[in-house]
XYZ file of C-alpha atoms in Angstrom:
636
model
C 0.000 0.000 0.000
C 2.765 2.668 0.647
C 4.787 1.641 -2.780
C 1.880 2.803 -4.772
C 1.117 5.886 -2.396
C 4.581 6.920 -3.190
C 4.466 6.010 -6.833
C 1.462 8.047 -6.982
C 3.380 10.884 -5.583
C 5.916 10.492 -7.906
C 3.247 10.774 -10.727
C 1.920 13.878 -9.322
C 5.244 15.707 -9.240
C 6.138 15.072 -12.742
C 2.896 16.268 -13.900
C 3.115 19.721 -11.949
C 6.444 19.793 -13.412
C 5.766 19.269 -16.818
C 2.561 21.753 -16.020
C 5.059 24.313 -14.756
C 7.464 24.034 -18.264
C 4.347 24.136 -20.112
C 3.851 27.427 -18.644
C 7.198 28.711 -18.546
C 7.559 28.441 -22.369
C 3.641 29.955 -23.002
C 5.503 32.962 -20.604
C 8.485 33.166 -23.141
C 6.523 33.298 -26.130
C 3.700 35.395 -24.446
C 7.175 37.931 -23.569
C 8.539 37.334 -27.164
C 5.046 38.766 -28.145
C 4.914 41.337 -26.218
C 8.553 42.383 -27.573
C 7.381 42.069 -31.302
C 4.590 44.012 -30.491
C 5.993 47.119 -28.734
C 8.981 47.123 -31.460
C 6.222 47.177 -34.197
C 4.395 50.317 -32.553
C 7.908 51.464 -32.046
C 8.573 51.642 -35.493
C 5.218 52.709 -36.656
C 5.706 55.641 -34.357
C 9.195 56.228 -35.927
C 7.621 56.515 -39.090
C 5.074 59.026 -38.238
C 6.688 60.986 -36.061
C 10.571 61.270 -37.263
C 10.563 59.941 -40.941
C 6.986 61.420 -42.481
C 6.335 63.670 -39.647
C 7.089 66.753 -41.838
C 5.008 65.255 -44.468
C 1.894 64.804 -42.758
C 2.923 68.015 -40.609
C 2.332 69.684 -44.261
C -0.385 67.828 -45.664
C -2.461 68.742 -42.140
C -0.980 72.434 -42.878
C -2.718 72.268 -46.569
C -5.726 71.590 -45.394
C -6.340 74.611 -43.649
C -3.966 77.036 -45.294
C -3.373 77.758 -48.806
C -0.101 80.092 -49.999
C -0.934 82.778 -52.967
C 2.182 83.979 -55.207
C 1.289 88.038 -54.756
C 2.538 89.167 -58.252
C 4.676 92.279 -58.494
C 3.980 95.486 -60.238
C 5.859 95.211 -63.604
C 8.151 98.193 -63.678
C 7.411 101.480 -65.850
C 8.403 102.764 -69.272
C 9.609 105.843 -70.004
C 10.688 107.830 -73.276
C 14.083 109.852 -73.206
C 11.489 112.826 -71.885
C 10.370 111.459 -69.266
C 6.520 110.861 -71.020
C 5.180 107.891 -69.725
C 5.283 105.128 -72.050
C 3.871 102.063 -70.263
C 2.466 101.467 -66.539
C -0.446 98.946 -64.814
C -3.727 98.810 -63.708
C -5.310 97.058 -61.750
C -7.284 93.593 -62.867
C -9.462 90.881 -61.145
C -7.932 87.663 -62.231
C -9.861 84.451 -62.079
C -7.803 81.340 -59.970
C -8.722 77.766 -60.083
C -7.114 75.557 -56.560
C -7.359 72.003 -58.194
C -6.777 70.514 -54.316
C -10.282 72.043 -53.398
C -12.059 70.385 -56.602
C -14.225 67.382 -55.909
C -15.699 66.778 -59.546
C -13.634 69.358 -61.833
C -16.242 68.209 -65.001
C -18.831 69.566 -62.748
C -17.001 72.772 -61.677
C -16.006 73.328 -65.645
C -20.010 72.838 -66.492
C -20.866 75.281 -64.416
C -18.089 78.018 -65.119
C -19.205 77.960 -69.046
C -23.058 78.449 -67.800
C -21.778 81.288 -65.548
C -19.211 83.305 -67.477
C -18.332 83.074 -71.826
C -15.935 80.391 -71.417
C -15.058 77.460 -74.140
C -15.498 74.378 -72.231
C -12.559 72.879 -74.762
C -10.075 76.395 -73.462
C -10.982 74.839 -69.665
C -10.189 71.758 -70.420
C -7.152 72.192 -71.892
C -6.072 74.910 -69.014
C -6.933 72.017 -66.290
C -5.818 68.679 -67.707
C -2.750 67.502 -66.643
C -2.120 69.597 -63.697
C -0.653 68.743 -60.317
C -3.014 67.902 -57.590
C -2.026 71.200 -55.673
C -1.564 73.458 -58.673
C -3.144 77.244 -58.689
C -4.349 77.702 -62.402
C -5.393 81.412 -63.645
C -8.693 80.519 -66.344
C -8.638 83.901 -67.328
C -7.164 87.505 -66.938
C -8.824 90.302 -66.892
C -12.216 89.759 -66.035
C -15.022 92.460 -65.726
C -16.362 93.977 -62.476
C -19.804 91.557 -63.651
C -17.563 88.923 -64.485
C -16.259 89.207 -60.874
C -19.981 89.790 -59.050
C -21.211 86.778 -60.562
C -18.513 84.447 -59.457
C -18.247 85.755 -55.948
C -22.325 85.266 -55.675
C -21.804 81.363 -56.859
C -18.782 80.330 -54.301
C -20.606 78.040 -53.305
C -21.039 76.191 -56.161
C -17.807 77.010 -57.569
C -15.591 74.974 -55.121
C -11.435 75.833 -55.615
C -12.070 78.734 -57.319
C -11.017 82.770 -55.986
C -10.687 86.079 -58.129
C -7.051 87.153 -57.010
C -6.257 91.372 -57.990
C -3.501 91.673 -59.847
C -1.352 93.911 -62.311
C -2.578 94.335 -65.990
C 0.290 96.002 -68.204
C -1.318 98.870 -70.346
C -0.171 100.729 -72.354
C -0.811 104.359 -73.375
C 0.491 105.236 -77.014
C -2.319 102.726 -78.363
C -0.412 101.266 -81.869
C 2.723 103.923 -81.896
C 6.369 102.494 -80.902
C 5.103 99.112 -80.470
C 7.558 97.417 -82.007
C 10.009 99.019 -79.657
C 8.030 98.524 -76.469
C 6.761 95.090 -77.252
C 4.067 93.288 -75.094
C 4.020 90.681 -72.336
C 1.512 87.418 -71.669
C 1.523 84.100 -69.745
C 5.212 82.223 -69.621
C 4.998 79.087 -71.689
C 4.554 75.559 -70.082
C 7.978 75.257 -72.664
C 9.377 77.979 -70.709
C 9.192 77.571 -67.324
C 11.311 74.560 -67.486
C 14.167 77.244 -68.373
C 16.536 78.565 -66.277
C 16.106 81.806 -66.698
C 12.398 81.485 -66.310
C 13.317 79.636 -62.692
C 11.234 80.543 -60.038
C 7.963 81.447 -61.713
C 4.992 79.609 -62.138
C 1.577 78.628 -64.853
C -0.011 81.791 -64.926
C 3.189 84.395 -64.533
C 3.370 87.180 -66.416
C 6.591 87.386 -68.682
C 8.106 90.233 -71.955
C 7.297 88.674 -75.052
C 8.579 91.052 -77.198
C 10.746 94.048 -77.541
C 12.448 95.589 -74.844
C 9.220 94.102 -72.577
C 11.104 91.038 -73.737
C 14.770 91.908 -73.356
C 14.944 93.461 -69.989
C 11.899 91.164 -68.275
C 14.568 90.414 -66.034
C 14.487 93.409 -64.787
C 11.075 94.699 -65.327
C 9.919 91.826 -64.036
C 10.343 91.845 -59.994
C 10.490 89.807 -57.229
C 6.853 87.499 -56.501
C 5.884 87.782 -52.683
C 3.257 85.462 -50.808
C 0.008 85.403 -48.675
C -0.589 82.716 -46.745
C -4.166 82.275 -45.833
C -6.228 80.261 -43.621
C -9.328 78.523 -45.834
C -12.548 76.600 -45.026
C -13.715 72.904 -46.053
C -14.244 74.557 -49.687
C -10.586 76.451 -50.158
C -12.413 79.706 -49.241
C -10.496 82.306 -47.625
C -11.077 82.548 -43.811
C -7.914 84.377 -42.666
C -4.321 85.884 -43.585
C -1.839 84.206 -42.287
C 1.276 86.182 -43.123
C 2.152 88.482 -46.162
C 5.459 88.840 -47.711
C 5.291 91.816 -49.951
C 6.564 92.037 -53.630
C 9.473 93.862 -55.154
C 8.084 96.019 -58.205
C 10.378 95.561 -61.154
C 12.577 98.553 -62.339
C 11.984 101.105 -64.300
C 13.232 101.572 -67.862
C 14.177 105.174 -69.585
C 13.979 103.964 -73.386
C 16.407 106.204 -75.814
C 13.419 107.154 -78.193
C 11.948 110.618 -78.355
C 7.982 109.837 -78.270
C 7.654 112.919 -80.368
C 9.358 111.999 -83.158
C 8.461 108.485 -82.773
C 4.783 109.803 -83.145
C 5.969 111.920 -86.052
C 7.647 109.078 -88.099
C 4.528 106.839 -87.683
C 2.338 109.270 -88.987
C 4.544 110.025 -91.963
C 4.258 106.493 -93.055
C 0.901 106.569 -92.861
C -0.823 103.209 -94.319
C 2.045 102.321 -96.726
C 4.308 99.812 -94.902
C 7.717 100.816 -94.293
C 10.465 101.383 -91.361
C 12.285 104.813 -90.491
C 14.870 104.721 -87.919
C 17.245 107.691 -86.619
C 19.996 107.863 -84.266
C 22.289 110.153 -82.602
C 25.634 108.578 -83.955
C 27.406 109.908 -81.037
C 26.041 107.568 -78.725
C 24.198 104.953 -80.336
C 20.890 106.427 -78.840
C 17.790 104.917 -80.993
C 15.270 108.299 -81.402
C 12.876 106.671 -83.534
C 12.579 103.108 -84.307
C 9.046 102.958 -86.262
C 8.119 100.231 -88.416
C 4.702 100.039 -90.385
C 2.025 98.076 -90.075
C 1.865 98.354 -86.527
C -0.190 96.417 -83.997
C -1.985 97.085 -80.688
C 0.014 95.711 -77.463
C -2.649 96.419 -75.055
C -4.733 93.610 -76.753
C -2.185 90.969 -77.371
C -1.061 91.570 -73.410
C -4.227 90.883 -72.366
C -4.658 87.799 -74.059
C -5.798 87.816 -77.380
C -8.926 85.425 -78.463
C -7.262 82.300 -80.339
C -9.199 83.181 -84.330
C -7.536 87.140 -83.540
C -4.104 85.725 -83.003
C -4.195 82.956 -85.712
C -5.634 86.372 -88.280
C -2.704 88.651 -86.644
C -0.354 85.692 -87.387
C -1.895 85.174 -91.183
C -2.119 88.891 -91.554
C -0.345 89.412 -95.348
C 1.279 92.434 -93.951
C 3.194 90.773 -91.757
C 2.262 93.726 -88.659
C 4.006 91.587 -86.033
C 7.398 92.156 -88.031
C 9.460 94.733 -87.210
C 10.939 95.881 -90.296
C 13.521 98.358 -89.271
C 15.881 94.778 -87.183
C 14.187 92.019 -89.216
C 12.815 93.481 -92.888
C 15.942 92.433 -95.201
C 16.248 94.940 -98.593
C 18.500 95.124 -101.066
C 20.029 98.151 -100.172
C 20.061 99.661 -103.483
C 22.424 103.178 -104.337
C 22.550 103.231 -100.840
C 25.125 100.896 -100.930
C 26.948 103.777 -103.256
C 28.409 104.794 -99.380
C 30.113 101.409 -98.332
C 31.234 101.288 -102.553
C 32.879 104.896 -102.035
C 34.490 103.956 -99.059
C 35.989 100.242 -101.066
C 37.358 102.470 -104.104
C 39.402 104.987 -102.378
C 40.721 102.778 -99.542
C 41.975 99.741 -102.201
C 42.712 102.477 -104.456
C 40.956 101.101 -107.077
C 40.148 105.049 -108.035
C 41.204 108.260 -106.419
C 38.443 110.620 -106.024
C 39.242 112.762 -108.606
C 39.627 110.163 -111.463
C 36.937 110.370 -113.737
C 35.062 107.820 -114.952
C 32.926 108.084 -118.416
C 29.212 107.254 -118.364
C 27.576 106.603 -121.473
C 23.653 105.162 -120.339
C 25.226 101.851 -119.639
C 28.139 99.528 -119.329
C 28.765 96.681 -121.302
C 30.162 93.294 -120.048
C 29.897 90.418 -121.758
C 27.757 89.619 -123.983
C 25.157 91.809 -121.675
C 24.474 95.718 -120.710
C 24.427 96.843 -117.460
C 22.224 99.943 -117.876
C 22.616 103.188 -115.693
C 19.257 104.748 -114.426
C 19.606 107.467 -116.842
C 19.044 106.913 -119.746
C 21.626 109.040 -122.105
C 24.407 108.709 -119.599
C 25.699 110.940 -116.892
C 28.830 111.705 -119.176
C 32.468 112.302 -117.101
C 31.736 111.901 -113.595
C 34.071 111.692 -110.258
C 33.322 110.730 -107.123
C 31.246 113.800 -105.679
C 29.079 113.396 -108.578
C 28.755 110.190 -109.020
C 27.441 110.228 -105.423
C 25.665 113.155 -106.058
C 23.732 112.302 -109.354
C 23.426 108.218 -108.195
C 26.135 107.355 -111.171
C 25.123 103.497 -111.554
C 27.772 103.156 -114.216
C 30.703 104.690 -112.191
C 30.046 102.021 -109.354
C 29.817 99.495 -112.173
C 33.229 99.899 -113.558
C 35.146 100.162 -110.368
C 32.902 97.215 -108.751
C 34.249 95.164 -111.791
C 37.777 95.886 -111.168
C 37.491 95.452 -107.402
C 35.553 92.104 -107.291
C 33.432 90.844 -105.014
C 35.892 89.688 -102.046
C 37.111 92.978 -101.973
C 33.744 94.970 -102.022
C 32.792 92.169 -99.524
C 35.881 92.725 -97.079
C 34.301 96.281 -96.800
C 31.594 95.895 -96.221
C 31.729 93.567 -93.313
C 33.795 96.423 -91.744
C 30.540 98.579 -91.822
C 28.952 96.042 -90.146
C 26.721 94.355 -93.120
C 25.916 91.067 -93.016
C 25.974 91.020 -88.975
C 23.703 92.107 -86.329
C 23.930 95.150 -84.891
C 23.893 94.384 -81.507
C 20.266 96.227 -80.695
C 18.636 95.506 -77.439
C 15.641 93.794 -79.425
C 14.879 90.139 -79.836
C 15.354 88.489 -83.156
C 17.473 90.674 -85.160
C 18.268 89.394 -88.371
C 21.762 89.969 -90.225
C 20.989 90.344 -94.012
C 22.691 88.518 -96.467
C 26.716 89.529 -97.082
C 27.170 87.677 -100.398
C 30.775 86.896 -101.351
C 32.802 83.668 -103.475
C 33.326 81.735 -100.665
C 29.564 82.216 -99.327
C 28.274 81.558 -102.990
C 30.481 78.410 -103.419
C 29.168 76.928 -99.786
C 25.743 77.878 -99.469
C 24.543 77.024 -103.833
C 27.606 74.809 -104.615
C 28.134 77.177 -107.473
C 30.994 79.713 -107.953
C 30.720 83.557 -108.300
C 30.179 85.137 -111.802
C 31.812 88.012 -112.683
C 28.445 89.603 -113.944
C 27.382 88.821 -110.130
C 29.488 91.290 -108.886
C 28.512 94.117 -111.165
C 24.801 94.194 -109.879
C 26.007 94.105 -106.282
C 27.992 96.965 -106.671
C 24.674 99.104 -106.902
C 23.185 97.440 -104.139
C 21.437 94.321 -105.945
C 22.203 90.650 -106.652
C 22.188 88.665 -103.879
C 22.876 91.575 -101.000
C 20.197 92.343 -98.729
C 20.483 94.629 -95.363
C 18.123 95.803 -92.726
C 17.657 99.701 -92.339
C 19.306 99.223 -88.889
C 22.210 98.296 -90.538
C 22.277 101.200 -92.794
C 21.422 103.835 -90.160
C 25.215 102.338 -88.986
C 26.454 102.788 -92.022
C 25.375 106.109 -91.984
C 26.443 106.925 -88.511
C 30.154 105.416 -89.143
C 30.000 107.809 -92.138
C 29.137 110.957 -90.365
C 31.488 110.389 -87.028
C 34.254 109.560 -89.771
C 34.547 105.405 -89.036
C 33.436 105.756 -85.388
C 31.000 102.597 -84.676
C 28.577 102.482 -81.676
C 26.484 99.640 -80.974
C 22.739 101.311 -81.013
C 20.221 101.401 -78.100
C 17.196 101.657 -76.915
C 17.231 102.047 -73.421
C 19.195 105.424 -71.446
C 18.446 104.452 -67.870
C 17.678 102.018 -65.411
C 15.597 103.229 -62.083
C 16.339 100.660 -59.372
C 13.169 100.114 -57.346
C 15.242 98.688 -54.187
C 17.342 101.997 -53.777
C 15.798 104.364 -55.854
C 18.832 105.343 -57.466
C 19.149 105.709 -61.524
C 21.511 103.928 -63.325
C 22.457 105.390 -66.943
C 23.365 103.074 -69.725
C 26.907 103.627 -70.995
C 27.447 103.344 -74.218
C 29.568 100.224 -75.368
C 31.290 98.165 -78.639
C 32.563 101.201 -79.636
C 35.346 100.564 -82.856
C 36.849 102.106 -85.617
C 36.478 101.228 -89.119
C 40.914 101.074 -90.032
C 39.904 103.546 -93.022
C 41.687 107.105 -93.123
C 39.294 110.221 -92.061
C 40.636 111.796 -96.104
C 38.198 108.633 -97.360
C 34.946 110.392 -95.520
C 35.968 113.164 -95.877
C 35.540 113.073 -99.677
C 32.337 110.858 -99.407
C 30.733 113.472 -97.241
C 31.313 115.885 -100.242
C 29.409 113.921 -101.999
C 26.418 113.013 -99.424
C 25.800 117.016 -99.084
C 26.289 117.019 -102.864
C 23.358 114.427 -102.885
C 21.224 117.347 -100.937
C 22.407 120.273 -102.819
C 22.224 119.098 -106.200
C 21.509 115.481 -106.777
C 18.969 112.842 -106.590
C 17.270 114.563 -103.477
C 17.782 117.789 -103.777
C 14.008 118.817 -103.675
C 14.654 117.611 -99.710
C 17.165 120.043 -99.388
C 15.835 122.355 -95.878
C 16.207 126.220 -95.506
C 16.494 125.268 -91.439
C 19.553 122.206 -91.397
C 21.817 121.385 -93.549
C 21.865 117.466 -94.373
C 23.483 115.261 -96.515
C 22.248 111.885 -97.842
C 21.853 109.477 -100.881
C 19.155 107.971 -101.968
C 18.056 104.309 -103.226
C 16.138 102.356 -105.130
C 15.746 98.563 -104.227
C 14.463 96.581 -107.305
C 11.756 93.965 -106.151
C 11.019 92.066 -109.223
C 14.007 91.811 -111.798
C 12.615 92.132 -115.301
C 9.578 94.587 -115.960
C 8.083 96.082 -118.722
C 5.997 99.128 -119.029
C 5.409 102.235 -116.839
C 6.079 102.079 -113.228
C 2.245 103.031 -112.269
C 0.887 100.138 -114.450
C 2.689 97.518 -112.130
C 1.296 96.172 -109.695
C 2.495 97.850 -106.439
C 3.727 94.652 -104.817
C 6.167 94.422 -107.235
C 6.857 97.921 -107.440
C 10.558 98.787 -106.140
C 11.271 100.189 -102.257
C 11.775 103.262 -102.174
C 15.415 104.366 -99.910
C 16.650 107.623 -98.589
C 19.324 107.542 -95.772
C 20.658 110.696 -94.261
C 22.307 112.766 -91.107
C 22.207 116.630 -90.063
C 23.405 119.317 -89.702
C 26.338 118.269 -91.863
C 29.278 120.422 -90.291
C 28.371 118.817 -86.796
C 26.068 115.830 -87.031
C 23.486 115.183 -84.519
C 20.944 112.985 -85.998
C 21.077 110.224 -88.349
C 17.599 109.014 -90.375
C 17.057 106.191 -92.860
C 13.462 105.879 -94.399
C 12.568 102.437 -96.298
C 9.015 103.158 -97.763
C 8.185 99.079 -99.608
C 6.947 99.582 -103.149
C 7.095 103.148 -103.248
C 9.456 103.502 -105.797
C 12.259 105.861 -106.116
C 14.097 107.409 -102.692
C 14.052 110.410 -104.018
C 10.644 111.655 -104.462
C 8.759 108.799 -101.767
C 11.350 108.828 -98.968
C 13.903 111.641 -99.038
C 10.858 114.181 -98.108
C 10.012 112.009 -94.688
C 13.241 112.367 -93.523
C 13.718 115.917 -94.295
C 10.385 116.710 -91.902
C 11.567 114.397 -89.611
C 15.479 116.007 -89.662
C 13.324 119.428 -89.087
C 11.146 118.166 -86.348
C 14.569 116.735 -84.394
C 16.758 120.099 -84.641
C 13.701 122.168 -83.234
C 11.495 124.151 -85.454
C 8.623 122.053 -85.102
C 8.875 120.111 -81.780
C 10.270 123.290 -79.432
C 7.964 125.519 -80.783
C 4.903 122.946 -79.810
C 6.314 122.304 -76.475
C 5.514 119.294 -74.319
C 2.474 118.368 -76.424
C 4.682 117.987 -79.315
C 3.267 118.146 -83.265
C -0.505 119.071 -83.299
C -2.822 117.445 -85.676
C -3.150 120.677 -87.510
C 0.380 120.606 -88.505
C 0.679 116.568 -89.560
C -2.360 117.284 -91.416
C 0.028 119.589 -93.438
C 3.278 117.138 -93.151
C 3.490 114.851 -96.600
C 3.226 111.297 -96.319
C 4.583 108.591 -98.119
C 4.731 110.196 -101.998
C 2.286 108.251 -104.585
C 4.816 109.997 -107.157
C 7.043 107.904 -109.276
C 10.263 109.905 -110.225
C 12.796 109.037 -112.647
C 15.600 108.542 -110.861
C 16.455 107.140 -107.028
């Protein structure tokens, strides 16, 4: 009996024992657990708190807030005067926050039942976006336009009218190829660097000096950050960090004049540009057709722009830096210049002109008809000799007339502070034999040596050929703007002149070709321009548009009637002033563009401007100043 007491004992024990490890490893893996578990939360809270703390800290910060870019005033324009060319006013802009749209099919259905919108232009502004992006869906809108949306907010979710800066501008159609216009930056833009930094909707130069000195025009952005409800509406500001207006520009050009040239063009198309070839200062830089900035700026229906674009006239071109011309017996200067300097003639050689010069088995014909006679270089300048320029063209050749010519500066770009200048065409053997695969022809270089053939240049080329003239081989680059007022410290920083050079061609040279530029005046093809106020000195130009014609000039049609050229400077002992006047298929310089820059010579040194004061030439007296001549002269 007590052997199987104990054995039961025994049984007992190693039950509670096994019990005991039973529990012992449940404790361990309950403990293991428990580990596991509090690393997980560990972890978890790592996340949250250390490693996407700041993003959630921001995502909880978007819901409530929302930061507007506070666009800066765009900085003024100025003529040389002070006249204000340029400034802003103020415009209710219309802002869609794609974070705060639910259903943007339903917000675009009822924006185009509100307010005249395409719901194709919507669509296009919205798709692709970011989630958080700020779109403007239009500029400008009217103090209606503006009523109407604020009394719908609530079934306009995401969207706010923001005020901003409209550029306007004053002068209506005058100098706006100088001034330019601005609009919205390009999606193809803003991944440039210079564009860094601004957004979709920013407001960038798009053209003339808006265009070349946006940097600086443009300004520094600032920001609001606001405090918004469930449906992105404004409860609160935040903070405000102001912006920087952008600086302000004092262009080169006289309005005055500018207003003057314009007018004297009139309807024909055309480009007149003067200088002061001292310092490169652009007065006038007026090129016709013209168009209005004010409209393009503030964003210009899609069918307006496409007609603008398809417009035959070509308004958007600026014809003074990117029409190219044969230069025509303008060229007679940079020819003048060639034959002294190589010696190919001194001035006093004479040269015999009987109508027309034969080479080949062709004639080269001079303008007039029965010949000019003897003729040296004063008169041959002076009466527009085509035959003199002929003869010593052919003994020069092209390389050589070429060679000169690049030192006035033809076939390059000036240099202007505009966008897109073009460089004409500098034709020479080597260009012929690289660009056609054919080489140059004798007979080639006999009708470039009156400024046709292959030779084209822009008028802002020849108002430097001109200058260099005048100032006796001095070159400055032209400009168009005299000073820069800083916003930040108020201070005004003038523009000094720069690229100054001189053409390696002794002073005797221009001496002798200014003789016969006054001679041109006095006695030659423009002397009905010649003024009892200034003296000036000149030559004029034909530029031939179609190359064989028969019959009188008036029965041709007039787009293939020649350009008419006149370039000129004043007063002649001490010039001040240089003009050139490009009237398209007006015919000769003489009669259709030498007058225009006679009245615009007069205007400059005084008697017309002065007199008139600040409010410049009255209607009265343009109603009296000649336009473009209809009149078809003989000669250039």
């Amino acid at each position: 009996m007590a052997t199987v007491t104990h054995r039961s004992i025994m049984l007992e024990s190693d039950r509670q024992a096994n019990e005991l490890v039973d529990i012992q490893g449940r404790l361990i893996l309950i403990k293991v657990g428990l580990l596991l578990l509090i690393a997980l939360l560990g972890l978890r809270l790592w996340q949250l708190q250390i490693r996407d703390g700041h993003e959630y800290q921001r995502m909880a910060k978007d819901n409530r807030t929302r930061t507007i870019t506070l666009e800066p005033a765009r900085g003024l324009l100025y003529d040389r005067h002070g006249e204000l060319l340029a400034n802003n006013v103020p415009s209710f802009n219309l802002y869609v926050s794609l974070e705060d749209v639910k259903d943007p099919d339903a917000l675009i259905q009822e924006l185009t039942r509100l307010l005249p919108f395409k719901r194709e232009d919507l669509q296009d502004k919205l798709a692709g976006r970011r989630r958080n992006a700020r779109i403007k869906v239009k500029g400008g809108l009217s103090l209606r336009e503006a009523a109407i949306v604020e009394s719908n907010r609530l079934s306009l979710p995401g969207t706010f009218i923001h005020p901003e800066y409209q550029r306007n501008y004053l002068l209506g159609h005058y100098a706006s190829h100088v001034i330019g216009y601005v609009g919205e930056i390009s999606e193809a833009k803003l991944k440039e660097d210079e564009y860094q930094g601004l957004h979709q909707g920013s407001i960038i130069g798009q053209y003339g000096v808006e265009r070349t000195y946006d940097q600086e025009l443009r300004g520094v952005s600032g920001q609001e950050l606001l405090e918004v409800d469930a449906l992105g509406h404004k409860k609160q500001t935040i903070s405000v960090r102001k912006p920087v207006a952008g600086d302000d520009l004092y262009l080169t050009i006289d309005i005055r004049l500018q207003r003057l040239a314009e007018d004297l063009l009139g309807d024909e198309a055309g480009a007149i540009v003067a200088l002061d070839p001292r310092n490169g200062e652009v007065l006038v830089l007026a090129s016709r057709p013209s168009f209005n900035p004010t409209a393009l700026s503030g964003g210009l229906p899609l069918a307006e722009w496409k007609a603008l674009l398809n417009d035959a006239r070509h308004p958007l071109t600026n014809r003074v830096i990117q029409g190219q011309y044969p230069p025509g017996s303008t060229f007679k200067i940079v020819m003048a210049a060639a034959v002294l300097d190589s010696n190919a003639a001194q001035s006093s050689d004479h040269v015999f002109c009987s109508g027309g010069f034969k080479f080949g088995r062709r004639t080269y014909r001079d303008w007039k008809r029965g010949g000019h006679g003897s003729v040296e270089l004063v008169d041959a300048l002076a009466q527009s000799c085509d035959v003199y320029f002929y003869k010593l063209g052919n003994r020069m050749g092209i390389d050589t007339i070429a060679s000169y010519s690049e030192q006035f500066g033809l076939g390059q770009k000036t240099g202007i502070d505009l966008p897109s200048e073009r460089s004409g065409l500098l034709p020479s053997a080597e260009w012929k034999q690289r660009v056609k695969g054919e080489p140059w022809y004798p007979g080639e270089t006999i009708s470039v040596s009156i400024g046709q053939g292959f030779m084209t240049v822009t008028p802002m080329q020849m108002v430097q050929v001109v200058a260099a003239t005048a100032m006796n081989g001095r070159v400055t680059q032209p400009r168009l703007v005299h000073a820069i007022r800083k916003r930040g410290t108020g201070l005004m920083e003038e523009v000094v002149p720069v690229s100054t050079k001189q053409i390696p061609i002794p002073q005797t040279v221009f001496t002798d070709i200014q003789k016969g530029l006054e001679a041109v005046v006095t006695k030659g093809t423009a002397k009905q321009s010649r003024s009892s106020l200034v003296s000036i000195a000149g030559k004029t130009g034909t530029a031939q548009v179609v190359a064989l014609r028969s019959g009188p000039e008036k029965d041709i049609p007039k787009e293939f009637r020649d350009h008419a050229w006149f370039v000129a400077y004043a007063p002649v002992e001490e010039p001040t002033i240089v003009v050139v006047v490009l009237a398209e298929h007006m015919g000769h310089g003489g009669s259709a563009a030498a007058p225009l820059a006679k009245q615009l010579i007069e205007a400059y040194v005084g008697n017309q401007i002065d007199a008139k004061g600040q409010d410049g030439i009255s209607d009265e007296d343009l109603a009296d100043t000649p336009h473009v001549a209809h009149e078809i002269a003989d000669h250039d």
